Coordinates of C-alpha atoms in Angstrom, one line a residue:
Chain A
M561 CA -98.4 -232.5 92.1
A562 CA -100.0 -229.8 90.0
W563 CA -103.4 -231.1 91.0
K564 CA -102.6 -231.1 94.7
R565 CA -101.4 -227.6 94.4
S566 CA -104.5 -226.5 92.6
W567 CA -106.7 -228.3 95.2
K568 CA -104.9 -226.3 98.0
L569 CA -105.4 -223.0 96.3
L570 CA -109.1 -224.0 95.6
S571 CA -109.6 -224.7 99.2
I572 CA -108.1 -221.2 100.2
D573 CA -110.3 -219.4 97.6
L574 CA -113.4 -221.4 98.7
W575 CA -112.9 -220.0 102.2
D576 CA -113.6 -216.5 100.8
S577 CA -116.2 -217.5 98.1
L578 CA -118.3 -219.4 100.6
R579 CA -117.6 -217.2 103.6
P580 CA -120.3 -216.3 106.1
L581 CA -122.7 -214.5 106.5
G582 CA -123.7 -214.0 102.8
F583 CA -123.5 -217.6 101.8
D584 CA -125.4 -218.9 105.0
I585 CA -128.2 -216.5 104.4
M586 CA -128.4 -217.6 100.7
L587 CA -128.6 -221.3 101.8
I588 CA -131.5 -220.5 104.2
L589 CA -133.2 -218.4 101.5
V590 CA -133.0 -221.0 98.7
G591 CA -133.9 -223.8 101.1
A592 CA -137.0 -222.0 102.5
V593 CA -138.1 -220.7 99.0
S594 CA -137.8 -224.2 97.4
G595 CA -139.8 -225.6 100.4
V596 CA -142.6 -223.1 100.0
F597 CA -142.7 -223.4 96.1
S598 CA -142.8 -227.2 96.3
V599 CA -146.2 -227.1 98.0
L600 CA -147.7 -224.0 96.5
Q601 CA -148.2 -225.3 93.0
P602 CA -149.9 -228.3 91.4
I603 CA -147.1 -230.5 90.3
T604 CA -147.7 -233.6 88.2
T605 CA -144.3 -234.6 86.7
P606 CA -140.7 -234.8 87.9
A607 CA -139.5 -232.3 85.2
N608 CA -142.3 -229.9 86.2
A609 CA -141.2 -230.3 89.9
A610 CA -137.7 -229.3 89.0
N611 CA -138.7 -226.5 86.7
S612 CA -141.3 -224.8 89.0
V613 CA -138.9 -224.5 92.0
L614 CA -135.6 -224.0 90.2
G615 CA -137.1 -221.3 87.9
I616 CA -137.2 -219.1 91.0
I617 CA -133.9 -220.2 92.5
I618 CA -131.9 -219.5 89.4
F619 CA -132.8 -215.9 89.8
I620 CA -131.4 -215.7 93.3
T621 CA -128.4 -217.8 92.4
A622 CA -127.5 -215.6 89.4
L623 CA -127.5 -212.5 91.5
Y624 CA -125.5 -214.1 94.2
L625 CA -122.9 -215.1 91.6
A626 CA -122.8 -211.8 90.0
L627 CA -121.5 -210.4 93.3
R628 CA -119.2 -213.4 94.2
A629 CA -117.8 -214.2 90.7
S630 CA -117.5 -210.6 89.4
S631 CA -117.4 -208.0 92.0
D632 CA -115.5 -210.1 94.5
L633 CA -113.0 -211.2 92.0
V634 CA -112.2 -207.6 91.1
N635 CA -111.9 -206.9 94.9
L636 CA -109.4 -209.7 95.0
T637 CA -107.3 -208.1 92.4
Q638 CA -107.6 -204.7 94.0
A639 CA -106.7 -205.9 97.4
G640 CA -103.7 -207.7 96.1
V641 CA -104.7 -211.3 97.0
M642 CA -104.9 -212.2 93.3
R643 CA -101.1 -211.2 93.0
V644 CA -100.4 -213.7 95.9
Y645 CA -102.4 -216.4 94.0
M646 CA -100.6 -215.7 90.8
T647 CA -97.1 -216.0 92.4
Y648 CA -97.7 -219.7 93.3
P649 CA -96.1 -222.2 91.0
I650 CA -99.6 -222.9 89.5
S651 CA -100.1 -222.2 85.8
R652 CA -102.3 -219.2 84.8
R653 CA -104.8 -221.5 83.2
D654 CA -105.1 -223.6 86.4
V655 CA -105.6 -220.4 88.5
S656 CA -108.4 -219.4 86.0
L657 CA -110.1 -222.7 86.5
I658 CA -109.7 -222.7 90.2
L659 CA -111.3 -219.2 90.5
Y660 CA -114.1 -220.4 88.2
F661 CA -114.7 -223.5 90.3
S662 CA -114.6 -221.6 93.7
R663 CA -116.7 -218.6 92.5
V664 CA -119.1 -220.2 90.0
F665 CA -119.3 -223.9 89.8
I666 CA -119.2 -225.0 93.4
P667 CA -121.6 -222.2 94.7
S668 CA -124.0 -222.9 91.9
I669 CA -124.0 -226.7 92.6
I670 CA -124.8 -226.0 96.3
L671 CA -127.4 -223.2 95.8
L672 CA -129.2 -225.1 93.1
G673 CA -128.5 -228.6 94.7
I674 CA -130.2 -227.8 98.1
P675 CA -133.5 -226.7 96.6
A676 CA -133.4 -229.8 94.3
I677 CA -132.9 -232.0 97.4
V678 CA -135.6 -230.2 99.4
T679 CA -138.1 -230.5 96.4
G680 CA -137.1 -234.1 95.8
V681 CA -137.7 -235.1 99.4
M682 CA -141.0 -233.1 99.7
L683 CA -142.4 -234.2 96.5
Y684 CA -140.8 -237.7 96.3
P685 CA -144.0 -239.4 95.2
V686 CA -143.9 -237.4 92.1
V687 CA -140.1 -236.9 91.6
G688 CA -139.6 -240.6 92.3
R689 CA -141.6 -241.7 89.3
N690 CA -138.6 -240.6 87.0
L691 CA -135.5 -239.4 88.8
L692 CA -133.7 -239.3 85.6
N693 CA -135.9 -236.6 84.2
Y694 CA -135.6 -234.7 87.4
V695 CA -131.9 -234.7 87.4
A696 CA -131.8 -233.8 83.7
V697 CA -133.8 -230.5 84.4
W698 CA -131.5 -229.8 87.3
L699 CA -128.4 -230.3 85.2
A700 CA -130.0 -228.0 82.6
Y701 CA -130.3 -225.3 85.3
I702 CA -126.7 -225.9 86.4
L703 CA -125.5 -225.4 82.8
Q704 CA -127.6 -222.3 82.4
V705 CA -126.0 -220.8 85.6
Q706 CA -122.5 -221.7 84.2
L707 CA -123.4 -219.5 81.1
Y708 CA -124.2 -216.6 83.4
G709 CA -121.2 -217.3 85.5
S710 CA -119.0 -217.2 82.6
I711 CA -120.3 -213.7 81.6
F712 CA -119.6 -212.7 85.2
V713 CA -116.0 -213.9 85.4
L714 CA -115.3 -212.6 81.9
T715 CA -116.6 -209.2 83.2
S716 CA -114.3 -209.3 86.2
T717 CA -111.3 -209.7 84.0
Q718 CA -112.2 -206.6 82.1
T719 CA -113.0 -204.1 84.8
K720 CA -110.9 -202.3 87.5
S721 CA -113.8 -201.4 89.9
S722 CA -115.9 -203.9 91.9
G723 CA -118.9 -201.7 91.7
T724 CA -118.6 -201.5 87.9
A725 CA -118.1 -205.2 87.8
A726 CA -121.3 -205.8 89.9
V727 CA -123.4 -203.4 88.0
M728 CA -122.2 -204.7 84.5
S729 CA -122.8 -208.3 85.6
I730 CA -126.3 -207.7 86.9
V731 CA -127.2 -205.6 84.0
G732 CA -125.8 -208.1 81.6
Y733 CA -127.8 -210.9 83.3
F734 CA -131.0 -209.0 83.1
A735 CA -130.4 -208.0 79.6
Y736 CA -130.0 -211.7 78.6
V737 CA -133.2 -212.7 80.5
A738 CA -135.1 -209.6 79.1
T739 CA -133.9 -210.4 75.6
S740 CA -135.3 -213.9 75.9
L741 CA -138.5 -212.8 77.3
I742 CA -139.2 -210.1 74.7
L743 CA -138.3 -212.5 71.8
S744 CA -140.8 -215.1 73.3
L745 CA -143.5 -212.3 73.5
I746 CA -143.0 -210.9 70.1
G747 CA -142.8 -214.5 68.7
S748 CA -146.1 -215.4 70.4
I749 CA -148.0 -212.3 69.6
D750 CA -146.9 -212.1 65.9
N751 CA -146.8 -215.8 65.5
I752 CA -143.1 -215.8 64.5
K753 CA -141.9 -219.3 65.3
L754 CA -138.2 -218.5 64.9
L755 CA -138.2 -215.8 67.6
T756 CA -140.0 -218.2 70.0
Q757 CA -137.4 -220.9 69.2
I758 CA -134.5 -218.4 69.7
S759 CA -136.0 -217.5 73.0
T760 CA -136.3 -221.0 74.1
S761 CA -132.8 -221.9 73.0
M762 CA -131.4 -219.1 75.0
E763 CA -132.6 -220.9 78.3
F764 CA -131.3 -224.3 78.2
Y765 CA -133.6 -225.6 81.0
N766 CA -136.6 -224.6 78.8
S767 CA -135.2 -226.6 75.8
V768 CA -134.5 -229.6 78.0
Y769 CA -137.9 -229.3 79.8
Y770 CA -139.8 -229.2 76.4
K771 CA -137.7 -232.1 75.1
I772 CA -138.6 -234.2 78.2
T773 CA -142.2 -233.3 78.1
G774 CA -142.5 -234.1 74.4
A775 CA -143.1 -230.6 73.1
A776 CA -142.0 -230.0 69.5
I777 CA -138.5 -228.7 69.7
S778 CA -135.7 -228.5 67.1
N779 CA -132.3 -230.1 67.8
W780 CA -130.5 -226.8 67.3
E781 CA -132.5 -225.2 70.2
L782 CA -130.8 -227.8 72.4
V783 CA -127.3 -226.8 71.6
V784 CA -127.3 -223.0 71.5
S785 CA -126.9 -222.4 75.2
P786 CA -124.2 -225.1 75.7
I787 CA -122.3 -223.6 72.7
V788 CA -122.6 -220.0 74.0
F789 CA -121.4 -221.3 77.4
V790 CA -118.4 -223.0 75.9
V791 CA -117.5 -220.0 73.9
L792 CA -117.7 -217.7 76.9
F793 CA -116.0 -220.1 79.3
L794 CA -113.0 -220.6 76.8
S795 CA -112.8 -216.9 76.2
Y796 CA -112.4 -216.4 80.0
V797 CA -109.8 -219.1 80.3
I798 CA -107.8 -218.1 77.3
Y799 CA -107.9 -214.4 78.2
F800 CA -106.9 -215.1 81.8
A801 CA -104.1 -217.5 80.7
R802 CA -102.6 -215.1 78.0
R803 CA -103.5 -211.6 78.9
F804 CA -104.7 -211.1 82.5
E805 CA -102.4 -208.9 84.4
S806 CA -102.9 -208.5 88.3
Chain B
M942 CA -75.3 -224.0 88.8
P943 CA -75.7 -220.6 87.0
S944 CA -74.9 -217.6 89.2
S945 CA -77.7 -215.5 87.9
I946 CA -81.2 -216.3 89.4
L947 CA -83.1 -213.6 87.7
M948 CA -82.3 -212.0 84.3
L949 CA -84.1 -209.5 82.3
E950 CA -82.8 -208.8 78.8
N951 CA -84.0 -205.7 76.9
V952 CA -87.3 -205.8 78.5
T953 CA -90.0 -203.3 77.4
K954 CA -93.4 -203.1 79.0
K955 CA -95.9 -200.6 77.8
F956 CA -99.4 -199.6 79.3
G957 CA -101.0 -198.1 76.2
K958 CA -98.5 -195.7 74.8
F959 CA -96.7 -195.2 78.2
K960 CA -93.5 -197.1 78.5
A961 CA -93.3 -198.3 82.1
L962 CA -90.2 -200.3 81.3
D963 CA -87.8 -199.2 78.5
N964 CA -85.2 -201.7 77.3
V965 CA -84.3 -202.8 80.9
N966 CA -81.4 -205.2 81.4
I967 CA -80.7 -206.5 85.0
S968 CA -79.2 -209.6 86.4
V969 CA -79.7 -210.7 90.0
D970 CA -76.8 -213.1 91.2
R971 CA -77.1 -215.8 93.7
G972 CA -76.6 -214.7 97.3
E973 CA -76.7 -211.0 96.8
I974 CA -79.1 -208.4 98.2
R975 CA -80.1 -206.3 95.1
G976 CA -81.6 -202.9 95.9
L977 CA -83.8 -201.4 93.3
V978 CA -84.2 -197.7 94.0
G979 CA -86.2 -195.1 92.1
P980 CA -88.7 -192.4 92.7
N981 CA -92.5 -193.2 92.7
G982 CA -93.5 -194.1 89.2
A983 CA -90.1 -195.0 88.1
G984 CA -91.1 -198.6 87.1
K985 CA -89.9 -200.6 90.2
S986 CA -93.2 -202.4 90.8
T987 CA -93.7 -203.0 87.0
L988 CA -90.1 -204.5 86.9
I989 CA -90.8 -206.8 89.8
K990 CA -94.2 -207.9 88.5
T991 CA -92.8 -208.6 85.1
S992 CA -89.9 -210.6 86.7
L993 CA -92.6 -212.7 88.4
G994 CA -94.6 -213.1 85.3
L995 CA -97.6 -211.2 86.6
L996 CA -97.3 -208.8 83.8
R997 CA -96.8 -209.6 80.2
R998 CA -93.8 -207.8 78.7
D999 CA -94.1 -206.3 75.2
Y1000 CA -90.3 -207.0 74.2
G1001 CA -87.3 -208.8 75.6
K1002 CA -86.6 -211.9 77.6
V1003 CA -87.3 -212.6 81.3
L1004 CA -85.7 -215.7 83.0
L1005 CA -86.3 -216.7 86.5
F1006 CA -84.3 -219.8 87.4
G1007 CA -83.7 -220.2 83.6
K1008 CA -87.5 -220.2 82.9
D1009 CA -90.0 -217.7 81.6
P1010 CA -92.2 -217.0 84.5
F1011 CA -95.2 -215.8 82.4
F1012 CA -95.6 -219.2 80.8
D1013 CA -93.8 -221.6 83.0
P1014 CA -95.2 -221.7 86.7
E1015 CA -92.2 -223.8 87.7
A1016 CA -90.1 -220.6 87.5
R1017 CA -91.8 -219.3 90.7
E1018 CA -91.2 -222.7 92.5
R1019 CA -88.4 -221.4 94.8
V1020 CA -89.5 -217.8 95.0
G1021 CA -90.8 -216.0 98.0
V1022 CA -92.8 -212.7 97.2
I1023 CA -93.5 -209.7 99.5
Y1024 CA -95.6 -206.7 98.3
E1025 CA -95.9 -203.1 99.5
R1026 CA -99.3 -203.7 100.7
P1027 CA -99.3 -207.1 102.4
A1028 CA -102.4 -208.9 101.2
L1029 CA -103.4 -212.4 102.5
P1030 CA -107.0 -213.5 102.6
A1031 CA -108.6 -211.3 105.2
S1032 CA -111.0 -213.4 107.2
M1033 CA -108.7 -216.7 107.3
P1034 CA -106.5 -217.2 110.4
V1035 CA -102.9 -216.6 109.4
I1036 CA -101.7 -220.0 110.5
E1037 CA -104.4 -221.8 108.4
F1038 CA -103.5 -219.8 105.2
L1039 CA -99.8 -220.2 105.7
S1040 CA -100.4 -224.1 106.3
K1041 CA -102.2 -224.3 103.0
A1042 CA -99.5 -222.1 101.2
A1043 CA -96.9 -224.4 102.8
E1044 CA -98.7 -227.4 101.3
I1045 CA -98.8 -225.8 97.8
Y1046 CA -95.0 -225.7 98.0
G1047 CA -94.7 -229.1 99.5
S1048 CA -93.0 -227.5 102.7
T1049 CA -93.3 -229.2 106.1
K1050 CA -95.0 -227.9 109.3
E1051 CA -91.6 -227.5 110.9
H1052 CA -90.8 -225.2 108.1
L1053 CA -93.9 -223.2 108.7
R1054 CA -93.1 -223.0 112.5
D1055 CA -89.6 -221.9 111.7
A1056 CA -90.9 -219.1 109.4
L1057 CA -93.3 -217.8 112.1
E1058 CA -90.6 -217.9 114.7
L1059 CA -88.1 -216.1 112.5
V1060 CA -90.6 -213.1 111.9
G1061 CA -91.8 -213.3 115.6
L1062 CA -95.4 -213.9 114.8
E1063 CA -96.0 -217.2 116.8
D1064 CA -98.4 -215.5 119.2
Q1065 CA -100.5 -213.8 116.6
A1066 CA -100.7 -216.6 114.1
Y1067 CA -104.1 -217.7 115.1
K1068 CA -105.6 -214.2 114.4
P1069 CA -107.3 -213.4 111.1
F1070 CA -105.1 -211.4 108.9
S1071 CA -107.4 -208.4 109.0
Q1072 CA -106.9 -208.2 112.8
L1073 CA -103.1 -207.6 112.6
S1074 CA -101.4 -204.4 112.8
A1075 CA -99.5 -203.0 109.7
G1076 CA -96.1 -204.3 111.0
Q1077 CA -97.6 -207.7 111.9
R1078 CA -99.2 -208.0 108.4
Q1079 CA -95.9 -207.4 106.8
R1080 CA -94.3 -210.0 109.1
A1081 CA -97.1 -212.4 108.1
A1082 CA -96.3 -211.7 104.5
I1083 CA -92.6 -212.4 105.0
A1084 CA -93.5 -215.6 106.8
H1085 CA -95.6 -216.4 103.7
A1086 CA -92.6 -215.8 101.5
L1087 CA -90.4 -217.9 103.6
V1088 CA -92.8 -221.0 103.7
S1089 CA -91.9 -221.8 100.1
S1090 CA -88.3 -222.6 101.2
P1091 CA -87.2 -219.9 98.6
E1092 CA -83.8 -219.3 97.1
I1093 CA -84.8 -215.8 96.2
I1094 CA -87.1 -213.3 97.9
I1095 CA -88.5 -210.6 95.8
A1096 CA -89.8 -207.7 97.9
D1097 CA -91.7 -204.7 96.4
E1098 CA -91.3 -201.7 98.8
P1099 CA -91.9 -203.9 101.8
T1100 CA -91.3 -201.1 104.2
S1101 CA -93.2 -198.2 102.7
N1102 CA -96.3 -198.5 104.9
L1103 CA -94.3 -199.0 108.1
D1104 CA -93.3 -196.7 110.9
P1105 CA -89.5 -196.0 111.3
V1106 CA -89.0 -198.6 114.2
E1107 CA -90.8 -201.3 112.1
R1108 CA -88.9 -200.4 109.0
N1109 CA -85.6 -200.9 110.7
K1110 CA -86.8 -204.2 112.1
I1111 CA -87.8 -205.5 108.8
L1112 CA -84.6 -204.4 107.2
E1113 CA -82.6 -206.2 109.8
L1114 CA -84.8 -209.3 109.2
F1115 CA -83.9 -209.2 105.5
L1116 CA -80.2 -208.8 106.3
E1117 CA -80.5 -211.8 108.7
I1118 CA -82.3 -213.9 106.2
N1119 CA -79.6 -213.2 103.6
Q1120 CA -76.7 -213.9 105.9
E1121 CA -77.9 -216.8 107.8
R1122 CA -80.0 -218.6 105.1
K1123 CA -77.9 -217.5 102.2
L1124 CA -81.1 -216.2 100.4
T1125 CA -80.9 -214.0 97.4
I1126 CA -83.0 -210.9 97.9
L1127 CA -84.3 -208.4 95.4
I1128 CA -85.8 -205.4 97.3
S1129 CA -87.3 -202.2 96.0
S1130 CA -87.7 -198.9 97.7
H1131 CA -87.8 -195.2 97.0
V1132 CA -85.7 -194.5 100.1
L1133 CA -82.0 -194.9 99.0
H1134 CA -80.5 -194.8 102.5
E1135 CA -82.5 -197.8 103.7
L1136 CA -81.1 -200.0 101.0
L1137 CA -77.6 -198.6 101.2
R1138 CA -77.6 -200.2 104.6
I1139 CA -78.5 -203.7 103.5
S1140 CA -77.7 -204.0 99.8
S1141 CA -74.6 -205.6 98.1
T1142 CA -75.7 -204.0 94.8
I1143 CA -77.9 -201.1 94.1
T1144 CA -79.7 -200.5 90.8
I1145 CA -81.2 -197.0 90.2
I1146 CA -84.3 -196.8 88.0
K1147 CA -86.0 -193.8 86.6
S1148 CA -88.8 -193.5 84.0
G1149 CA -88.6 -197.0 83.3
K1150 CA -84.8 -197.0 82.5
I1151 CA -81.9 -198.3 84.5
I1152 CA -79.7 -195.3 85.2
K1153 CA -76.9 -196.7 87.3
S1154 CA -76.0 -200.0 88.9
G1155 CA -73.2 -200.7 91.3
T1156 CA -72.2 -201.4 94.9
P1157 CA -73.4 -198.9 97.5
D1158 CA -69.9 -197.3 97.5
E1159 CA -69.9 -196.9 93.8
I1160 CA -73.3 -195.3 93.8
V1161 CA -72.7 -192.8 96.5
R1162 CA -68.9 -192.4 96.3
N1163 CA -68.9 -188.9 94.9
I1164 CA -72.0 -187.7 96.5
S1165 CA -72.1 -186.9 100.2
M1166 CA -74.3 -184.3 101.9
T1167 CA -73.9 -182.2 105.0
R1168 CA -77.1 -181.1 106.6
I1169 CA -76.8 -177.9 108.7
R1170 CA -79.7 -176.7 111.0
C1171 CA -79.3 -173.0 112.0
K1172 CA -81.2 -170.0 113.5
D1173 CA -80.8 -167.9 110.3
P1174 CA -80.4 -169.9 107.2
E1175 CA -80.5 -166.9 104.9
S1176 CA -77.2 -165.5 106.4
L1177 CA -75.6 -169.0 106.2
K1178 CA -76.6 -169.4 102.5
E1179 CA -75.0 -166.0 101.8
L1180 CA -71.8 -167.2 103.4
L1181 CA -71.8 -170.6 101.6
S1182 CA -72.6 -168.8 98.3
S1183 CA -69.7 -166.5 98.7
L1184 CA -67.3 -169.3 99.4
G1185 CA -68.5 -171.2 96.3
F1186 CA -70.3 -174.2 98.0
S1187 CA -73.0 -176.0 96.2
F1188 CA -76.1 -176.2 98.4
T1189 CA -79.9 -176.5 98.6
S1190 CA -82.3 -175.6 101.4
E1191 CA -85.3 -177.0 102.8
G1192 CA -87.2 -175.4 105.6
G1193 CA -84.6 -174.5 108.3
N1194 CA -82.1 -177.1 106.8
V1195 CA -79.3 -176.3 104.5
Y1196 CA -77.8 -179.2 102.5
V1197 CA -74.2 -178.7 101.3
K1198 CA -72.7 -181.1 98.8
T1199 CA -69.3 -182.2 100.2
E1200 CA -68.1 -184.7 97.7
E1201 CA -64.4 -184.7 98.7
K1202 CA -62.7 -184.6 102.1
G1203 CA -61.2 -181.2 101.4
I1204 CA -64.6 -179.7 100.9
A1205 CA -65.9 -181.1 104.0
S1206 CA -62.9 -179.7 106.0
K1207 CA -63.3 -176.3 104.3
L1208 CA -67.0 -176.3 105.3
L1209 CA -66.3 -177.1 108.9
N1210 CA -63.7 -174.3 109.1
A1211 CA -66.2 -171.9 107.5
L1212 CA -68.9 -173.1 109.9
S1213 CA -66.5 -172.6 112.9
D1214 CA -65.9 -168.9 111.8
Y1215 CA -69.6 -168.5 111.3
I1216 CA -70.3 -169.6 114.8
K1217 CA -67.4 -167.4 116.3
K1218 CA -69.1 -164.4 114.7
G1219 CA -72.0 -165.1 117.0
N1220 CA -74.4 -167.0 114.8
D1221 CA -76.2 -170.0 116.1
I1222 CA -76.0 -173.5 114.5
Y1223 CA -78.2 -176.1 116.1
G1224 CA -76.8 -179.2 114.3
I1225 CA -74.3 -180.4 111.6
E1226 CA -74.8 -183.8 110.3
F1227 CA -73.2 -185.8 107.4
V1228 CA -76.0 -187.6 105.7
E1229 CA -76.3 -190.2 103.0
P1230 CA -77.6 -188.7 99.7
G1231 CA -81.2 -189.2 98.6
I1232 CA -82.4 -190.6 95.3
E1233 CA -82.7 -187.0 94.0
E1234 CA -79.0 -186.2 94.4
I1235 CA -78.2 -189.5 92.7
L1236 CA -80.4 -188.7 89.8
E1237 CA -79.2 -185.1 89.6
E1238 CA -75.6 -186.3 89.2

């Protein structure tokens, strides 16, 4: 019964989360971009195929989620719809999970899934050689987006203004990416291996890509991003279940 | 079956250092219409949100159907909620949203049709919520509250955004729901006379504290007002003052406290003499007291 109720609430919130016109434009955009990038670059391995296309798409996806998962959730609270959700006989923990699924997980699966399918079809001769590697890199991107999404939903529970939530989320995303880039640059220029490793570990898809392609990579570099995601995600769920007030 | 559906015991809710609810005790019994009245910022919405488990209390106990609504979602199983600003997903057709809401509660389609019919929204149900007028939105929100087959409806200032005609219709609807369906209703407002019309019990709240609670008669028993509209309020005020009446004035209106029948009769005699002396009086009206008069008492 609880699952059935949660499913119904999920379907209500998905209507808003995937509403036109924004989501439709995003679908066309990611589909077109992935089609173009699939044929622009010389691609030799399945992992390379996934990485070269999804590396661009993750940027678009993150910005979209920053608006839908952060700013729109604050709007939902300000408009009073969140109060309506919270008065249903559904536990606060389940509501937090429903919102995460509808605002982060499902949109990210679609927005990263369509380019993966487009690239998979267009470059099937390459991708088909090792579908498992291709899917592994795709899943790594999915997890990375969940990490960003967790930052966004956590931000939405802490702010009262949708504008502030959007700005904080986008700034947070760019700060994370820039930190990784700067560490990588300093590490390469000054030959400080630890900085390069931290940079790699901050982006899970890089760790997985290096692992698949046989580059030297420590095991800890593979677990940093998943751990950060789990911590952020649990913080969001626990905060929502125990402290969030609408 | 316990007679009390909702019970708050020594509930305190703080926002920072500000006490929005201060040691509040209230019990809403099955079948009653409980009016919660207080000026803006008195703590009405905080009390309602705390009762529903939307806000976390700092101290005290909240029981809705014997369960703590903050931790136990089943406490909200048989509760319909209506807010001051009706908010349903804006772009979704009302009927579609209500169907899904009905499924959350395990209600049937007949139940949904029944709710739409009761609020008179059958013809507008296929429109998105954003395309409805203020009154229709509130009706949609009431239909939403009814699809859960509730035993209690909790309404937080449901008439505050409506024009007087819609206000009356919505209040009549609450009365009808209570009388025909035997639903318990907790309704808040800052307009006392609205709730005096429909409530079986009134609770007055101010600065987060329950000031008074009782039947409408008990609440207004000793406070009645007479409003006088006249051409020259100053001369009337002089007369009233000389005769020892307690009064206030607002614009061209003079409000006289007429707690006892003797005082009302004395006032009418005085006004009769006042008119005989050639002064103009446009209207005399016995009015129910406002929240200010109750709080002043």
